[in-house]
PDB file of C-alpha atoms in Angstrom:
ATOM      1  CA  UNK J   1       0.000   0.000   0.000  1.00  0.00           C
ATOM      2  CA  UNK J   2       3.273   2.598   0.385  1.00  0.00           C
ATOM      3  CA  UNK J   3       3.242   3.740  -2.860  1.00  0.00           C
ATOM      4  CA  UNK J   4      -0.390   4.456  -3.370  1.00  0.00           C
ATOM      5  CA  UNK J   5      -0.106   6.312  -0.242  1.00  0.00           C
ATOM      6  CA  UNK J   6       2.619   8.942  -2.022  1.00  0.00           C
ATOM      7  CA  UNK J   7       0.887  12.017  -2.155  1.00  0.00           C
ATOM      8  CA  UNK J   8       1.087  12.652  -5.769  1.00  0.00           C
ATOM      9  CA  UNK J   9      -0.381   9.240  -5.963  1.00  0.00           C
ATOM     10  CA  UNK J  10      -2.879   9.265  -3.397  1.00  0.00           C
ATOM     11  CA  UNK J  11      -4.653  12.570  -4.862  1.00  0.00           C
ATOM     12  CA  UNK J  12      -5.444  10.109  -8.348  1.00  0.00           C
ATOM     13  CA  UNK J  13      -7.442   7.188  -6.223  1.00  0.00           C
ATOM     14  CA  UNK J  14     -10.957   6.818  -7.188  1.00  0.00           C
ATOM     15  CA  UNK J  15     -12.003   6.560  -3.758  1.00  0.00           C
ATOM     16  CA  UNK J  16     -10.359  10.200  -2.302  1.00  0.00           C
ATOM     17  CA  UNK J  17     -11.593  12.149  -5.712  1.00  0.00           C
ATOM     18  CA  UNK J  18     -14.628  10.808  -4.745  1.00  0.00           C
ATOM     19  CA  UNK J  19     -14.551  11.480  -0.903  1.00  0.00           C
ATOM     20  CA  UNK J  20     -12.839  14.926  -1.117  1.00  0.00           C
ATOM     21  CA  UNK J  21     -14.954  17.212   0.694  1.00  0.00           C
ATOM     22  CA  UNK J  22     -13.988  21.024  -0.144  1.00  0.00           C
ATOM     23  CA  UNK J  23     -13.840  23.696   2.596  1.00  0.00           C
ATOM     24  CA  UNK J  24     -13.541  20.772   5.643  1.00  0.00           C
ATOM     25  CA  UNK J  25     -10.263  21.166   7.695  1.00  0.00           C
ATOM     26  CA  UNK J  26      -9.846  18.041   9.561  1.00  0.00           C
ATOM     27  CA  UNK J  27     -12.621  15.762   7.567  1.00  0.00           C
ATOM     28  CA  UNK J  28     -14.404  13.260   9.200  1.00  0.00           C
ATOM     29  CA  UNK J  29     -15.261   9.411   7.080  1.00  0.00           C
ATOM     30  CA  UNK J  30     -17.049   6.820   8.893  1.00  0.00           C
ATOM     31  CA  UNK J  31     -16.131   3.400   6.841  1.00  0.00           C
ATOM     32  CA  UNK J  32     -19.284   1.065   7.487  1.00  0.00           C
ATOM     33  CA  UNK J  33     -17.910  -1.995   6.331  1.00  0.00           C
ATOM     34  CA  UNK J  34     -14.157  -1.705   7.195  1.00  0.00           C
ATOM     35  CA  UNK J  35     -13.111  -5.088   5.896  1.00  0.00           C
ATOM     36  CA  UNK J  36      -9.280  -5.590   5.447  1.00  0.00           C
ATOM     37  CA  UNK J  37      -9.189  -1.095   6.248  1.00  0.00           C
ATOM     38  CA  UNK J  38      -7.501  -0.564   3.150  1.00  0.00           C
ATOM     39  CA  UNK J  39      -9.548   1.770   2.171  1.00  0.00           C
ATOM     40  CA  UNK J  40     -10.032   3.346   5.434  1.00  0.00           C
ATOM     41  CA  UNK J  41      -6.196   4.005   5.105  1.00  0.00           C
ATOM     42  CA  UNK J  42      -6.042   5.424   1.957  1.00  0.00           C
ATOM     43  CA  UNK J  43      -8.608   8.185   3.404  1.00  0.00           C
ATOM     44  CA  UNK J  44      -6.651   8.494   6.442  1.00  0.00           C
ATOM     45  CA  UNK J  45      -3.517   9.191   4.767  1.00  0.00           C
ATOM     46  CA  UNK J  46      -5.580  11.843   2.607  1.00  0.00           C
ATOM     47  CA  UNK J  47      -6.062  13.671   5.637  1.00  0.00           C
ATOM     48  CA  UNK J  48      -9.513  11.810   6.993  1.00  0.00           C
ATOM     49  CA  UNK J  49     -10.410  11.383  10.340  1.00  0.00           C
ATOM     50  CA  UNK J  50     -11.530   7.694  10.298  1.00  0.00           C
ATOM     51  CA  UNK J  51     -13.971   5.567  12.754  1.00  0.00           C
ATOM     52  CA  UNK J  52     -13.989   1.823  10.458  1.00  0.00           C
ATOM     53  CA  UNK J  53     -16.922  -0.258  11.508  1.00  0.00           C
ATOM     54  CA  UNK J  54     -16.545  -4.036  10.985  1.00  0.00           C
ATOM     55  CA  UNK J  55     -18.873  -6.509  12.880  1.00  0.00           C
ATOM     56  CA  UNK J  56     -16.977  -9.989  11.469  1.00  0.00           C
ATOM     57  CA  UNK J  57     -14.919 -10.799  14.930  1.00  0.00           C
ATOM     58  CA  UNK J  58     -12.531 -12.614  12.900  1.00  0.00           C
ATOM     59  CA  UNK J  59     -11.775  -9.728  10.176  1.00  0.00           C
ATOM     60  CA  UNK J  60     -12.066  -7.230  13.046  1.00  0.00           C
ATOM     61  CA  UNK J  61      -9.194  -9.142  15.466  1.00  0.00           C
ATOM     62  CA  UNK J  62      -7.372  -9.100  12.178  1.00  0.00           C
ATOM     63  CA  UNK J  63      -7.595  -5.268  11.092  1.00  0.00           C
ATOM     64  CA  UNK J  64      -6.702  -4.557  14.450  1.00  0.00           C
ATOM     65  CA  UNK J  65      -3.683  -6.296  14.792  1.00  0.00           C
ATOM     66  CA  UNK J  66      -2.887  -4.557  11.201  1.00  0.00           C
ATOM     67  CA  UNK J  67      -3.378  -0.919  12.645  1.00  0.00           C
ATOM     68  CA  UNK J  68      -1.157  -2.053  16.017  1.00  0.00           C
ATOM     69  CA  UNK J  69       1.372  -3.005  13.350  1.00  0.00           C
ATOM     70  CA  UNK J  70       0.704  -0.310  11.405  1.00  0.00           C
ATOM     71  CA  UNK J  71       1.141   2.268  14.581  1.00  0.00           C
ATOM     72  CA  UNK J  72       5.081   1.058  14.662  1.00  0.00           C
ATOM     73  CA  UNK J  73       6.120   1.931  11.089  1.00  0.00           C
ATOM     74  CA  UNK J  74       7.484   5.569  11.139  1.00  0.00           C
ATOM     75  CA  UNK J  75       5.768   6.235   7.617  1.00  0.00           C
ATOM     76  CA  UNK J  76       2.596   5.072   8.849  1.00  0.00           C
ATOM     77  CA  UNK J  77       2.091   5.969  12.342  1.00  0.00           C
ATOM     78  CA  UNK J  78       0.728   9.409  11.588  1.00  0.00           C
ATOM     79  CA  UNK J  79      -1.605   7.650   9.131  1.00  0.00           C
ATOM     80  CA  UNK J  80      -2.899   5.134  11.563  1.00  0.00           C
ATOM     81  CA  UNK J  81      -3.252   7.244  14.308  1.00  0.00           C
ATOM     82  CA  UNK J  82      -6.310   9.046  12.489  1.00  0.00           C
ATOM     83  CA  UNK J  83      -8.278   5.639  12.389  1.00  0.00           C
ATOM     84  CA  UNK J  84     -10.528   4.349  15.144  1.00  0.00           C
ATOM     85  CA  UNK J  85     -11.816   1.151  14.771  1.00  0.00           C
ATOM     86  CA  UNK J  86     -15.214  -0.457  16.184  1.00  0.00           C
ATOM     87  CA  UNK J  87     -16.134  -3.880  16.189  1.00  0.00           C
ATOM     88  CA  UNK J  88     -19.713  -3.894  15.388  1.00  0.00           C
ATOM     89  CA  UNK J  89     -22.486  -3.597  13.337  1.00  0.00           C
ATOM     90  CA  UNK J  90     -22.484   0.055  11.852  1.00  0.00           C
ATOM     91  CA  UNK J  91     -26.351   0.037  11.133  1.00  0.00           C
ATOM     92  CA  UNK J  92     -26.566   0.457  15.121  1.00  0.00           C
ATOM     93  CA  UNK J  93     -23.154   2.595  15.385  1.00  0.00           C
ATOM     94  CA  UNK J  94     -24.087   5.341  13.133  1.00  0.00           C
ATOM     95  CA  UNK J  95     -27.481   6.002  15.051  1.00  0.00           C
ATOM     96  CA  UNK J  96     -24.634   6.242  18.086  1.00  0.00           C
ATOM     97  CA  UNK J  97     -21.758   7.984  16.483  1.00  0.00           C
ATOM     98  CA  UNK J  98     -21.849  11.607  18.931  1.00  0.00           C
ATOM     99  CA  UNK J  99     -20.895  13.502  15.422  1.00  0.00           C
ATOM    100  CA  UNK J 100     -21.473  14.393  11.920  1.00  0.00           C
ATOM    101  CA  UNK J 101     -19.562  12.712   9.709  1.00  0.00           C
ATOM    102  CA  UNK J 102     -18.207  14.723   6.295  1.00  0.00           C
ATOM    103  CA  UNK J 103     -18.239  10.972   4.190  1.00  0.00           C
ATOM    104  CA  UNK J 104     -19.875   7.623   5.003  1.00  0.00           C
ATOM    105  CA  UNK J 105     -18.093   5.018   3.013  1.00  0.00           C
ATOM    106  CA  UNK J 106     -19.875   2.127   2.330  1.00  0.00           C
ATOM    107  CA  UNK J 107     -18.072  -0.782   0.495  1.00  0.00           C
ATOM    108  CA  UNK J 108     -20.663  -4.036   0.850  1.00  0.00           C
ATOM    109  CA  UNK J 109     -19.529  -7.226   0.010  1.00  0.00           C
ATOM    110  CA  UNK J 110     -20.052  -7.336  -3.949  1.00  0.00           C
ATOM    111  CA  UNK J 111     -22.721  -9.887  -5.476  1.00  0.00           C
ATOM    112  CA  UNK J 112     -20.944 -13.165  -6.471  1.00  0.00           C
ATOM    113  CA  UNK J 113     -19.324 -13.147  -9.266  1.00  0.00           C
ATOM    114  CA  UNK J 114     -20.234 -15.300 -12.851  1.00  0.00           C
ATOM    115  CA  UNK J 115     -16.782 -14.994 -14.496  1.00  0.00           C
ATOM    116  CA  UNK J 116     -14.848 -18.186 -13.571  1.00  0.00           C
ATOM    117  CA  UNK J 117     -11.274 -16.298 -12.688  1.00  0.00           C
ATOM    118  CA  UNK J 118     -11.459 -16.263  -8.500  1.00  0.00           C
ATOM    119  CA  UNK J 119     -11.089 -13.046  -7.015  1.00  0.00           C
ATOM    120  CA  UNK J 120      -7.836 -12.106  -5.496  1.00  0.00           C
ATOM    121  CA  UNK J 121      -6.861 -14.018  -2.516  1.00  0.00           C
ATOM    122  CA  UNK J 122      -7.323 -11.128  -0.011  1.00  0.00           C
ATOM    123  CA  UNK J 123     -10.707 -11.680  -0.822  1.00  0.00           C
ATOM    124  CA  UNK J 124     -11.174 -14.764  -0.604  1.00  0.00           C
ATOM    125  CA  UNK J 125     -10.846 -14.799   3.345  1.00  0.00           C
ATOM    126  CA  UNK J 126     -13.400 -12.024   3.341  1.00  0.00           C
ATOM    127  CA  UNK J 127     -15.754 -14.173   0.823  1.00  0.00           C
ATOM    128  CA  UNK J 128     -15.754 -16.976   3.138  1.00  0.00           C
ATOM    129  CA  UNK J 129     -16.311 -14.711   6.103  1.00  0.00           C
ATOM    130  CA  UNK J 130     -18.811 -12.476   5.074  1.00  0.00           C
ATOM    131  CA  UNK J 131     -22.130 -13.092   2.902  1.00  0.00           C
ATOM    132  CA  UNK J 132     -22.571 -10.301   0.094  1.00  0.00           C
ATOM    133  CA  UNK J 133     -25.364  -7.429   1.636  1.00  0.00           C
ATOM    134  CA  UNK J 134     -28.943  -8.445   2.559  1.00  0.00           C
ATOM    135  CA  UNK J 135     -29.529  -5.248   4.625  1.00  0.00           C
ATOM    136  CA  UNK J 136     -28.621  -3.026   2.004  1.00  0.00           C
ATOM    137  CA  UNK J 137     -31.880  -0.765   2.634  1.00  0.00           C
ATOM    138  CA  UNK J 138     -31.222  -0.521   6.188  1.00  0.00           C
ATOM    139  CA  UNK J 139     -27.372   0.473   5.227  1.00  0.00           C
ATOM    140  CA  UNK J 140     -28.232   3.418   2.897  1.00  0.00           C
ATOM    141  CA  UNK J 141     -30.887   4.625   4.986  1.00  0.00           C
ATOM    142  CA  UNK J 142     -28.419   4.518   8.248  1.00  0.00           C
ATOM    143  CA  UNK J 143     -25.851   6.273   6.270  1.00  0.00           C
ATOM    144  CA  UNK J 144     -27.531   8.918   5.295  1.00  0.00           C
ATOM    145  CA  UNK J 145     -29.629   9.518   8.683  1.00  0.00           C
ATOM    146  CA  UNK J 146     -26.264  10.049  10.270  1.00  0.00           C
ATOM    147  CA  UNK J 147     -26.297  13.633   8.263  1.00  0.00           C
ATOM    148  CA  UNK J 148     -22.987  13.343   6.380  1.00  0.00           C
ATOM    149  CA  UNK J 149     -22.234  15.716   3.448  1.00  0.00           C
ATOM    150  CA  UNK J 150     -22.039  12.933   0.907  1.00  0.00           C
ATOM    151  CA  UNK J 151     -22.624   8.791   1.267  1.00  0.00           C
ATOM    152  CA  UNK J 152     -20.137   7.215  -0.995  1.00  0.00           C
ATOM    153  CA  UNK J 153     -20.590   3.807  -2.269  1.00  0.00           C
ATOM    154  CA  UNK J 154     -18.196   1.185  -3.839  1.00  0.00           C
ATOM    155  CA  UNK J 155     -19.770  -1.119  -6.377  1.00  0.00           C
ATOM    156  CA  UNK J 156     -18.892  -3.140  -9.319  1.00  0.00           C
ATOM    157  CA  UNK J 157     -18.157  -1.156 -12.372  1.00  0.00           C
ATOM    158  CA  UNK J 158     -20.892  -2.376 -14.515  1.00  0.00           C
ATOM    159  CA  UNK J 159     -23.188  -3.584 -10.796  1.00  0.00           C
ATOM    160  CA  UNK J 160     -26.140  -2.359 -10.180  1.00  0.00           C
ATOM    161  CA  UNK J 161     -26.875   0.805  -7.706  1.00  0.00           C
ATOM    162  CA  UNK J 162     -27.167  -0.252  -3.686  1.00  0.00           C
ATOM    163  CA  UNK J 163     -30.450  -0.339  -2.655  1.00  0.00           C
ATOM    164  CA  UNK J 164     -31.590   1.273  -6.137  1.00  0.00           C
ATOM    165  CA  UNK J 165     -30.635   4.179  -4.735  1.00  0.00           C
ATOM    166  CA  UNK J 166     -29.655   6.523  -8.121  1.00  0.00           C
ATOM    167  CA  UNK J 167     -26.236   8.580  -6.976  1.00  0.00           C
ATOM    168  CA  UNK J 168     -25.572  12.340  -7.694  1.00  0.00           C
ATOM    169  CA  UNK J 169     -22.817  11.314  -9.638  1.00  0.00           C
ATOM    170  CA  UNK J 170     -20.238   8.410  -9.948  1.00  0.00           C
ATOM    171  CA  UNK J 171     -16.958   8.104 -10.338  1.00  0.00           C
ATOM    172  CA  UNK J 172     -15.785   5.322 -12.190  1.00  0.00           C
ATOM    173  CA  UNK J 173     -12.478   2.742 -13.554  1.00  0.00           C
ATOM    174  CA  UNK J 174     -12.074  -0.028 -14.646  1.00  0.00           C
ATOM    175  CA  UNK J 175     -13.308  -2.602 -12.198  1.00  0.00           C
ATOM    176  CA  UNK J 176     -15.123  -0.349  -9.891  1.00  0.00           C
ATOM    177  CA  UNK J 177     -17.144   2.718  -9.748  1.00  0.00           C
ATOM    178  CA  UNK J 178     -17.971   4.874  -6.947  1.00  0.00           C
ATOM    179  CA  UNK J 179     -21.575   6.289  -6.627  1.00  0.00           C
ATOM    180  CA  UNK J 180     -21.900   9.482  -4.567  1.00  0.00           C
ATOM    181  CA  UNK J 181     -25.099  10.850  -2.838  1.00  0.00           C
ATOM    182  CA  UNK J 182     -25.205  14.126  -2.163  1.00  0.00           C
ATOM    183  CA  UNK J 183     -28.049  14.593   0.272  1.00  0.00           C
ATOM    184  CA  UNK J 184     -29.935  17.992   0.183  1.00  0.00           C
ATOM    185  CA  UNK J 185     -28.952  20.715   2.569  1.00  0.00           C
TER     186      UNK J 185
END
């Protein structure tokens, strides 16, 4: 992850163009579905406050272990030290949170898959884990009751929208797209 974290880098992810919040000092993400935290780190090294939710004890024990790790490495402690993670459901935790967050990320476990390459073996762990999202109603609507400026959702580039909910705009590549809701102020 090092050199996607390089600042020059780091500005061309899909997920921080999409994220970027303009006029917010010290922003604020709240990553609902936390999974491995990679991309809870690539916002926190973008400048993001992050509080990653993940309710999978397993994958939660494991992504904090990561972040202790993490914590030691000189070019990541500063990084690391802007995440906060929560094992839990974040349906209930964002109904809990005690602030308004500027992003909630969520990133649900894609639909399977009908191509017959496997997914990349980081995934696979999570695959076996984690059931793609039957709540994905109650997810949306939690997300954007917790009043953020924007609700940013990973999906398959050529998926179909979360929830059917149709985004402000997307952002997309190759394999993935990023649909943003922009709730009404």
């Amino acid at each position: 992850m090092l050199p996607r974290l390089r600042q020059g880098r780091l500005q061309q992810e899909l997920l921080v163009r999409a994220a970027r919040v303009r006029g917010a000092e010290a922003p604020t993400a709240v990553d609902c579905t936390a999974g491995l935290g990679e991309d809870s780190l690539l916002l926190a090294a973008a400048g993001f406050r992050v509080t990653l939710f993940e309710r999978d004890e397993a994958i939660c024990a494991l992504l904090a272990d990561a972040i202790a790790r993490a914590a030691k490495e000189p070019q990541l402690a500063e990084v690391v030290g802007r995440m906060t993670l929560v094992g839990g459901d974040s349906i209930e935790g964002l109904a809990e949170l005690g602030f308004t967050p500027d992003v909630v990320y969520l990133d649900p476990m894609f639909p399977a898959r009908t191509k017959s390459a496997a997914v990349k073996k980081k995934f696979q762990l999570l695959h076996h884990l984690e059931q793609p999202c039957e709540e994905e109603d109650a997810l949306v609507a939690a997300a954007l009751a917790a009043g953020p400026r924007k609700v940013v959702i990973k999906r398959p580039a050529k998926g179909p929208q979360l929830a059917g909910m149709k985004p402000s705009y997307s952002i997309g590549g190759k394999a993935v797209r990023y649909d943003v809701l922009v709730p009404p102020r």
